[in-house]
């Protein structure tokens, strides 16, 4: 990401401090389509509207802070992924990014499958009517009880993550009189980061079974001997917020290599490979994500080529995008509270939420943008740090951004691209009440996850 420490253009202070900011935008009222959902637009008065509803109305009806999700955009992204991969592949939405019963229904209706990684996510999926055979169950430490529930429900696949789990799942399935389809998750020796991949230190992590040292081959050997499980494929997930397809290429190549070894040793051609999720999205204008059809084309080509070279039938491919589907579909709406200009530094703008509704900035140094959305302003840009209301100085929502200098308490500001890993990682720190998720579509808005209340908090505190 190219960042300028000394941006040109209008300035709030004479000397700008060190920071992660680009030059101030020429038009603070512009909406960059890359980071906003499809139906987001501004009215002539400068008010943001999504799904045909203005945010001033949304704030009045649902309060702030709140997440607003663009249902049409969510569905369109599901379709784009499904169409890109076609009928010879499967798209599993990674529920950890954000899951609710409405989301499960949208996925079901749009023909996507679902990856869950806990009993809670499984219950949500099944409760909202996702057919069990379209669910994949993940996790490095699934409990016996979770495995039992997944097997009994008839989930389409359990992704095995350790030698112990191979045996554990087989025993449970046998006890339940089932033969459970499974994949083995391998670590392929690629560690993918935001803009790069590094082929080091990959075995030193809690997920999967290493290809290196023949461990994955040994896992396959053991799995093929057990009666309670049916090994249907190999799974690899290389990381998150990845833009560079090179990491996927190495991953696919190594997984196919394992399939060839399995064929040579056991005479079995495993029918499926799953290349995981991790495709990056635009959080700021500097990010350039790939479209689903480009990703599908690249992955299909790699797998087909590698399989032809190894004289293998091309397996059925699956992928597990979470962020790339839900991330860009939502924004968080906040009301501006205290504004504190620090002369020569920057202006701190406090909002009515913070690290309890978006921990990603504090946890990963994630970058976001922010825009005034309740009115138009032609005031000059001022350098701001948007912070929350929590008792912690690391409670930062947007580290460095420009907002108009006439910003005032009561204004509404919005942070786009907060659909993934914001509500799902939200907390009650300082007894904050987790914000609602409101789906907006075609002039109608409805709560899909309601705002927490103090009663909700107190109900858990049994005194
Ligand atoms: N499949 C598996 C096995 C995964 O572990 C994950 C994410 C995904 C799919 C979906 O990845 P996505 O397409 O959403 O990047 N909390 C972090 C992200 C953690 C991702 C964990 N696994 C964040 O906020 O960036």
Short mmCIF file of C-alpha atoms in Angstrom, two decimals, residues 51-369:
data_model
loop_
_atom_site.label_atom_id
_atom_site.label_comp_id
_atom_site.label_asym_id
_atom_site.label_seq_id
_atom_site.Cartn_x
_atom_site.Cartn_y
_atom_site.Cartn_z
CA UNK A 51 -31.10 0.18 -0.51
CA UNK A 52 -33.10 3.33 -1.20
CA UNK A 53 -33.16 4.52 2.44
CA UNK A 54 -31.33 7.55 3.79
CA UNK A 55 -29.07 7.04 6.79
CA UNK A 56 -30.71 9.89 8.67
CA UNK A 57 -33.91 7.85 8.63
CA UNK A 58 -32.06 4.65 9.51
CA UNK A 59 -30.42 6.35 12.50
CA UNK A 60 -33.76 7.67 13.69
CA UNK A 61 -35.42 4.29 13.45
CA UNK A 62 -32.64 1.96 14.59
CA UNK A 63 -30.26 4.19 16.55
CA UNK A 64 -26.47 4.22 16.48
CA UNK A 65 -24.06 2.55 16.44
CA UNK A 66 -25.53 0.03 14.05
CA UNK A 67 -24.45 -2.16 11.17
CA UNK A 68 -26.47 -1.82 7.96
CA UNK A 69 -26.19 -4.62 5.45
CA UNK A 70 -27.15 -4.28 1.79
CA UNK A 71 -29.17 -7.42 1.15
CA UNK A 72 -29.21 -7.01 -2.64
CA UNK A 73 -25.43 -6.65 -2.63
CA UNK A 74 -25.01 -9.71 -0.40
CA UNK A 75 -27.17 -11.79 -2.71
CA UNK A 76 -25.43 -10.45 -5.82
CA UNK A 77 -22.04 -11.40 -4.39
CA UNK A 78 -23.30 -14.90 -3.58
CA UNK A 79 -24.50 -15.27 -7.16
CA UNK A 80 -21.25 -13.90 -8.56
CA UNK A 81 -19.27 -16.52 -6.63
CA UNK A 82 -21.65 -19.32 -7.48
CA UNK A 83 -21.75 -18.41 -11.19
CA UNK A 84 -17.99 -17.93 -11.36
CA UNK A 85 -17.33 -21.44 -10.05
CA UNK A 86 -20.22 -23.08 -11.88
CA UNK A 87 -21.83 -26.40 -11.21
CA UNK A 88 -18.58 -28.38 -11.06
CA UNK A 89 -17.47 -26.61 -7.89
CA UNK A 90 -18.91 -25.64 -4.52
CA UNK A 91 -18.85 -22.31 -2.74
CA UNK A 92 -19.03 -22.52 1.05
CA UNK A 93 -19.65 -19.17 2.73
CA UNK A 94 -17.46 -18.95 5.85
CA UNK A 95 -19.98 -18.23 8.59
CA UNK A 96 -17.36 -16.91 11.00
CA UNK A 97 -17.29 -13.66 9.00
CA UNK A 98 -20.91 -12.98 9.98
CA UNK A 99 -23.74 -15.39 10.57
CA UNK A 100 -27.40 -14.94 11.38
CA UNK A 101 -30.54 -16.79 10.47
CA UNK A 102 -31.40 -14.29 7.74
CA UNK A 103 -27.93 -14.77 6.26
CA UNK A 104 -28.39 -18.54 6.28
CA UNK A 105 -31.66 -18.12 4.36
CA UNK A 106 -30.03 -15.79 1.81
CA UNK A 107 -27.23 -18.31 1.29
CA UNK A 108 -29.67 -21.15 0.91
CA UNK A 109 -31.78 -19.23 -1.59
CA UNK A 110 -28.73 -18.20 -3.60
CA UNK A 111 -27.40 -21.75 -3.79
CA UNK A 112 -24.35 -21.43 -1.55
CA UNK A 113 -23.10 -23.91 1.01
CA UNK A 114 -21.96 -22.99 4.49
CA UNK A 115 -18.81 -23.51 6.51
CA UNK A 116 -19.32 -23.49 10.29
CA UNK A 117 -16.70 -23.78 12.99
CA UNK A 118 -18.59 -24.16 16.26
CA UNK A 119 -21.69 -25.68 17.79
CA UNK A 120 -23.24 -22.21 17.84
CA UNK A 121 -22.72 -21.67 14.13
CA UNK A 122 -23.98 -25.19 13.42
CA UNK A 123 -27.13 -24.53 15.47
CA UNK A 124 -27.73 -21.26 13.59
CA UNK A 125 -27.27 -22.97 10.23
CA UNK A 126 -29.52 -25.92 10.99
CA UNK A 127 -32.06 -23.77 12.83
CA UNK A 128 -32.49 -21.54 9.78
CA UNK A 129 -32.99 -24.46 7.45
CA UNK A 130 -29.65 -24.98 5.74
CA UNK A 131 -29.69 -28.60 4.58
CA UNK A 132 -27.11 -30.51 6.64
CA UNK A 133 -25.45 -31.98 3.57
CA UNK A 134 -24.54 -28.45 2.47
CA UNK A 135 -22.68 -27.73 5.71
CA UNK A 136 -18.94 -28.21 6.32
CA UNK A 137 -17.79 -28.38 9.93
CA UNK A 138 -14.37 -26.93 10.79
CA UNK A 139 -12.25 -26.31 13.85
CA UNK A 140 -8.98 -27.33 15.47
CA UNK A 141 -10.61 -28.45 18.71
CA UNK A 142 -14.15 -29.58 18.07
CA UNK A 143 -15.66 -31.05 21.21
CA UNK A 144 -17.05 -34.60 21.27
CA UNK A 145 -20.48 -33.09 21.73
CA UNK A 146 -20.05 -30.82 18.68
CA UNK A 147 -18.83 -33.74 16.57
CA UNK A 148 -21.78 -35.85 17.70
CA UNK A 149 -24.24 -33.13 16.76
CA UNK A 150 -22.61 -32.60 13.38
CA UNK A 151 -22.51 -36.33 12.56
CA UNK A 152 -26.05 -36.93 13.82
CA UNK A 153 -27.34 -34.01 11.75
CA UNK A 154 -25.65 -35.48 8.68
CA UNK A 155 -23.32 -32.61 7.75
CA UNK A 156 -21.83 -32.93 4.30
CA UNK A 157 -18.29 -32.95 5.56
CA UNK A 158 -16.21 -32.60 8.67
CA UNK A 159 -12.78 -31.13 8.10
CA UNK A 160 -10.32 -33.08 10.22
CA UNK A 161 -7.59 -31.02 11.81
CA UNK A 162 -5.41 -33.45 13.80
CA UNK A 163 -4.40 -37.10 14.16
CA UNK A 164 -6.50 -37.37 17.30
CA UNK A 165 -9.54 -36.02 15.53
CA UNK A 166 -9.30 -38.59 12.73
CA UNK A 167 -9.87 -41.32 15.30
CA UNK A 168 -12.34 -39.31 17.37
CA UNK A 169 -14.69 -38.57 14.47
CA UNK A 170 -14.50 -42.14 13.20
CA UNK A 171 -15.41 -43.56 16.62
CA UNK A 172 -18.30 -41.18 17.10
CA UNK A 173 -19.66 -41.86 13.62
CA UNK A 174 -19.42 -45.61 14.17
CA UNK A 175 -21.22 -45.27 17.47
CA UNK A 176 -23.98 -43.36 15.67
CA UNK A 177 -24.10 -45.95 12.92
CA UNK A 178 -22.85 -43.50 10.28
CA UNK A 179 -20.02 -43.21 7.81
CA UNK A 180 -19.06 -39.53 7.94
CA UNK A 181 -17.58 -37.85 4.85
CA UNK A 182 -14.40 -36.00 5.86
CA UNK A 183 -11.61 -33.92 4.43
CA UNK A 184 -8.17 -33.58 5.98
CA UNK A 185 -6.92 -30.03 6.47
CA UNK A 186 -3.27 -29.76 5.55
CA UNK A 187 -0.76 -26.96 5.97
CA UNK A 188 0.96 -26.55 2.67
CA UNK A 189 3.92 -24.41 3.67
CA UNK A 190 2.59 -21.07 2.47
CA UNK A 191 1.89 -18.32 4.91
CA UNK A 192 -0.15 -15.67 3.20
CA UNK A 193 -0.30 -12.09 4.32
CA UNK A 194 -2.16 -9.09 3.07
CA UNK A 195 0.04 -8.35 0.08
CA UNK A 196 2.54 -11.16 0.12
CA UNK A 197 3.14 -14.76 0.93
CA UNK A 198 6.08 -16.04 2.83
CA UNK A 199 7.14 -19.64 2.67
CA UNK A 200 8.47 -19.85 6.21
CA UNK A 201 7.44 -20.91 9.69
CA UNK A 202 4.25 -22.38 8.37
CA UNK A 203 4.25 -25.54 10.46
CA UNK A 204 4.39 -23.49 13.64
CA UNK A 205 0.64 -22.94 13.99
CA UNK A 206 -2.36 -24.67 15.48
CA UNK A 207 -4.29 -25.52 12.30
CA UNK A 208 -4.01 -28.52 10.05
CA UNK A 209 -1.53 -31.31 9.48
CA UNK A 210 1.73 -30.49 7.73
CA UNK A 211 2.48 -31.79 4.27
CA UNK A 212 6.12 -31.47 5.24
CA UNK A 213 7.74 -34.55 6.72
CA UNK A 214 5.03 -36.80 5.31
CA UNK A 215 2.60 -36.01 8.12
CA UNK A 216 -0.38 -35.36 5.87
CA UNK A 217 0.36 -38.56 3.93
CA UNK A 218 0.36 -40.41 7.25
CA UNK A 219 -2.98 -38.81 8.18
CA UNK A 220 -4.45 -40.06 4.89
CA UNK A 221 -3.04 -43.53 5.58
CA UNK A 222 -4.77 -43.64 8.96
CA UNK A 223 -8.04 -42.15 7.71
CA UNK A 224 -8.34 -44.66 4.89
CA UNK A 225 -8.18 -47.51 7.42
CA UNK A 226 -11.08 -46.34 9.56
CA UNK A 227 -14.67 -47.47 9.05
CA UNK A 228 -16.49 -44.51 10.58
CA UNK A 229 -15.15 -41.98 8.08
CA UNK A 230 -15.03 -41.67 4.33
CA UNK A 231 -12.11 -39.55 3.15
CA UNK A 232 -13.41 -37.43 0.30
CA UNK A 233 -10.67 -34.84 -0.06
CA UNK A 234 -7.93 -32.53 1.11
CA UNK A 235 -8.44 -29.03 2.48
CA UNK A 236 -6.07 -26.08 2.58
CA UNK A 237 -6.70 -22.56 3.87
CA UNK A 238 -3.67 -20.32 3.56
CA UNK A 239 -4.68 -17.12 5.34
CA UNK A 240 -6.78 -14.00 5.06
CA UNK A 241 -7.14 -10.73 3.17
CA UNK A 242 -5.00 -12.06 0.31
CA UNK A 243 -4.75 -10.26 -3.02
CA UNK A 244 -1.93 -12.21 -4.58
CA UNK A 245 -3.02 -15.45 -6.25
CA UNK A 246 0.53 -16.85 -6.02
CA UNK A 247 -0.13 -18.26 -2.56
CA UNK A 248 -3.19 -20.14 -3.84
CA UNK A 249 -1.17 -21.41 -6.76
CA UNK A 250 1.47 -22.94 -4.49
CA UNK A 251 -1.23 -24.32 -2.22
CA UNK A 252 -3.15 -25.94 -5.11
CA UNK A 253 0.03 -27.39 -6.55
CA UNK A 254 1.03 -28.99 -3.27
CA UNK A 255 -2.44 -30.36 -2.56
CA UNK A 256 -2.57 -31.93 -6.02
CA UNK A 257 0.89 -33.41 -5.36
CA UNK A 258 -0.54 -35.07 -2.24
CA UNK A 259 -3.50 -36.42 -4.26
CA UNK A 260 -1.00 -37.98 -6.69
CA UNK A 261 0.94 -39.54 -3.81
CA UNK A 262 -2.29 -40.93 -2.37
CA UNK A 263 -3.21 -42.40 -5.76
CA UNK A 264 0.26 -43.96 -6.09
CA UNK A 265 0.25 -45.44 -2.59
CA UNK A 266 -3.39 -46.46 -2.15
CA UNK A 267 -4.80 -46.60 -5.65
CA UNK A 268 -7.43 -44.07 -4.55
CA UNK A 269 -8.18 -40.80 -6.35
CA UNK A 270 -9.69 -38.47 -3.76
CA UNK A 271 -12.55 -36.66 -5.47
CA UNK A 272 -12.43 -33.20 -3.81
CA UNK A 273 -10.06 -30.39 -2.91
CA UNK A 274 -10.97 -27.33 -0.92
CA UNK A 275 -8.73 -24.29 -1.28
CA UNK A 276 -10.24 -22.37 1.63
CA UNK A 277 -11.11 -18.70 1.82
CA UNK A 278 -9.02 -15.62 2.40
CA UNK A 279 -9.68 -13.49 -0.67
CA UNK A 280 -9.09 -9.83 0.06
CA UNK A 281 -11.55 -6.94 -0.16
CA UNK A 282 -11.14 -3.18 -0.46
CA UNK A 283 -11.11 -1.50 2.94
CA UNK A 284 -9.63 1.66 1.45
CA UNK A 285 -9.22 3.04 -2.06
CA UNK A 286 -5.68 1.63 -2.10
CA UNK A 287 -6.92 -1.98 -2.13
CA UNK A 288 -7.62 -3.72 -5.44
CA UNK A 289 -9.47 -6.98 -4.90
CA UNK A 290 -10.00 -9.60 -7.58
CA UNK A 291 -13.42 -10.41 -8.96
CA UNK A 292 -14.83 -13.91 -8.28
CA UNK A 293 -14.62 -14.87 -11.97
CA UNK A 294 -10.90 -14.03 -12.06
CA UNK A 295 -10.33 -16.06 -8.90
CA UNK A 296 -12.33 -19.01 -10.24
CA UNK A 297 -10.48 -18.91 -13.54
CA UNK A 298 -7.08 -18.80 -11.85
CA UNK A 299 -7.88 -21.64 -9.42
CA UNK A 300 -9.48 -23.83 -12.08
CA UNK A 301 -6.53 -23.37 -14.39
CA UNK A 302 -3.97 -24.23 -11.73
CA UNK A 303 -5.81 -27.33 -10.56
CA UNK A 304 -6.58 -28.56 -14.08
CA UNK A 305 -2.98 -28.03 -15.18
CA UNK A 306 -1.46 -29.70 -12.13
CA UNK A 307 -3.84 -32.65 -12.35
CA UNK A 308 -3.11 -33.14 -16.05
CA UNK A 309 0.61 -33.13 -15.25
CA UNK A 310 0.09 -35.75 -12.53
CA UNK A 311 -2.30 -37.73 -14.70
CA UNK A 312 -5.12 -37.34 -12.19
CA UNK A 313 -8.82 -36.76 -12.79
CA UNK A 314 -9.54 -33.14 -11.91
CA UNK A 315 -11.19 -33.18 -8.47
CA UNK A 316 -14.24 -31.13 -7.56
CA UNK A 317 -12.99 -27.81 -6.23
CA UNK A 318 -14.51 -25.92 -3.35
CA UNK A 319 -13.72 -22.54 -1.84
CA UNK A 320 -14.75 -20.83 1.39
CA UNK A 321 -14.99 -17.05 1.00
CA UNK A 322 -16.32 -15.22 4.05
CA UNK A 323 -14.98 -11.68 3.98
CA UNK A 324 -15.21 -11.40 0.17
CA UNK A 325 -18.95 -11.98 0.32
CA UNK A 326 -20.16 -10.14 3.40
CA UNK A 327 -17.34 -7.64 4.01
CA UNK A 328 -18.22 -5.04 1.39
CA UNK A 329 -21.98 -5.34 1.91
CA UNK A 330 -22.20 -3.47 5.21
CA UNK A 331 -21.20 -0.24 6.90
CA UNK A 332 -21.23 0.86 10.52
CA UNK A 333 -23.11 4.04 11.32
CA UNK A 334 -21.93 6.12 14.28
CA UNK A 335 -22.95 9.41 15.81
CA UNK A 336 -20.17 11.89 16.43
CA UNK A 337 -19.74 12.86 20.06
CA UNK A 338 -16.79 14.68 21.57
CA UNK A 339 -14.36 16.32 19.15
CA UNK A 340 -10.92 17.08 20.57
CA UNK A 341 -8.42 18.99 18.42
CA UNK A 342 -4.80 18.43 19.51
CA UNK A 343 -2.84 21.34 18.10
CA UNK A 344 -0.11 20.27 15.70
CA UNK A 345 -1.15 16.62 15.94
CA UNK A 346 -4.61 15.61 14.85
CA UNK A 347 -8.23 15.84 15.89
CA UNK A 348 -9.75 13.03 17.91
CA UNK A 349 -13.34 12.35 16.94
CA UNK A 350 -15.18 10.14 19.42
CA UNK A 351 -18.09 8.01 18.34
CA UNK A 352 -20.76 6.13 20.27
CA UNK A 353 -19.19 2.70 19.62
CA UNK A 354 -15.60 1.62 19.18
CA UNK A 355 -13.50 -1.47 19.76
CA UNK A 356 -16.56 -3.36 21.01
CA UNK A 357 -18.11 -3.20 17.52
CA UNK A 358 -14.90 -3.20 15.49
CA UNK A 359 -11.87 -4.79 17.15
CA UNK A 360 -10.03 -5.18 13.84
CA UNK A 361 -8.21 -1.84 13.98
CA UNK A 362 -6.91 -2.50 17.49
CA UNK A 363 -6.17 -6.16 16.85
CA UNK A 364 -4.71 -6.18 13.33
CA UNK A 365 -3.91 -2.53 12.72
CA UNK A 366 -6.60 -2.78 10.04
CA UNK A 367 -7.24 0.25 7.87
CA UNK A 368 -10.68 1.70 7.24
CA UNK A 369 -12.08 4.85 5.72
#
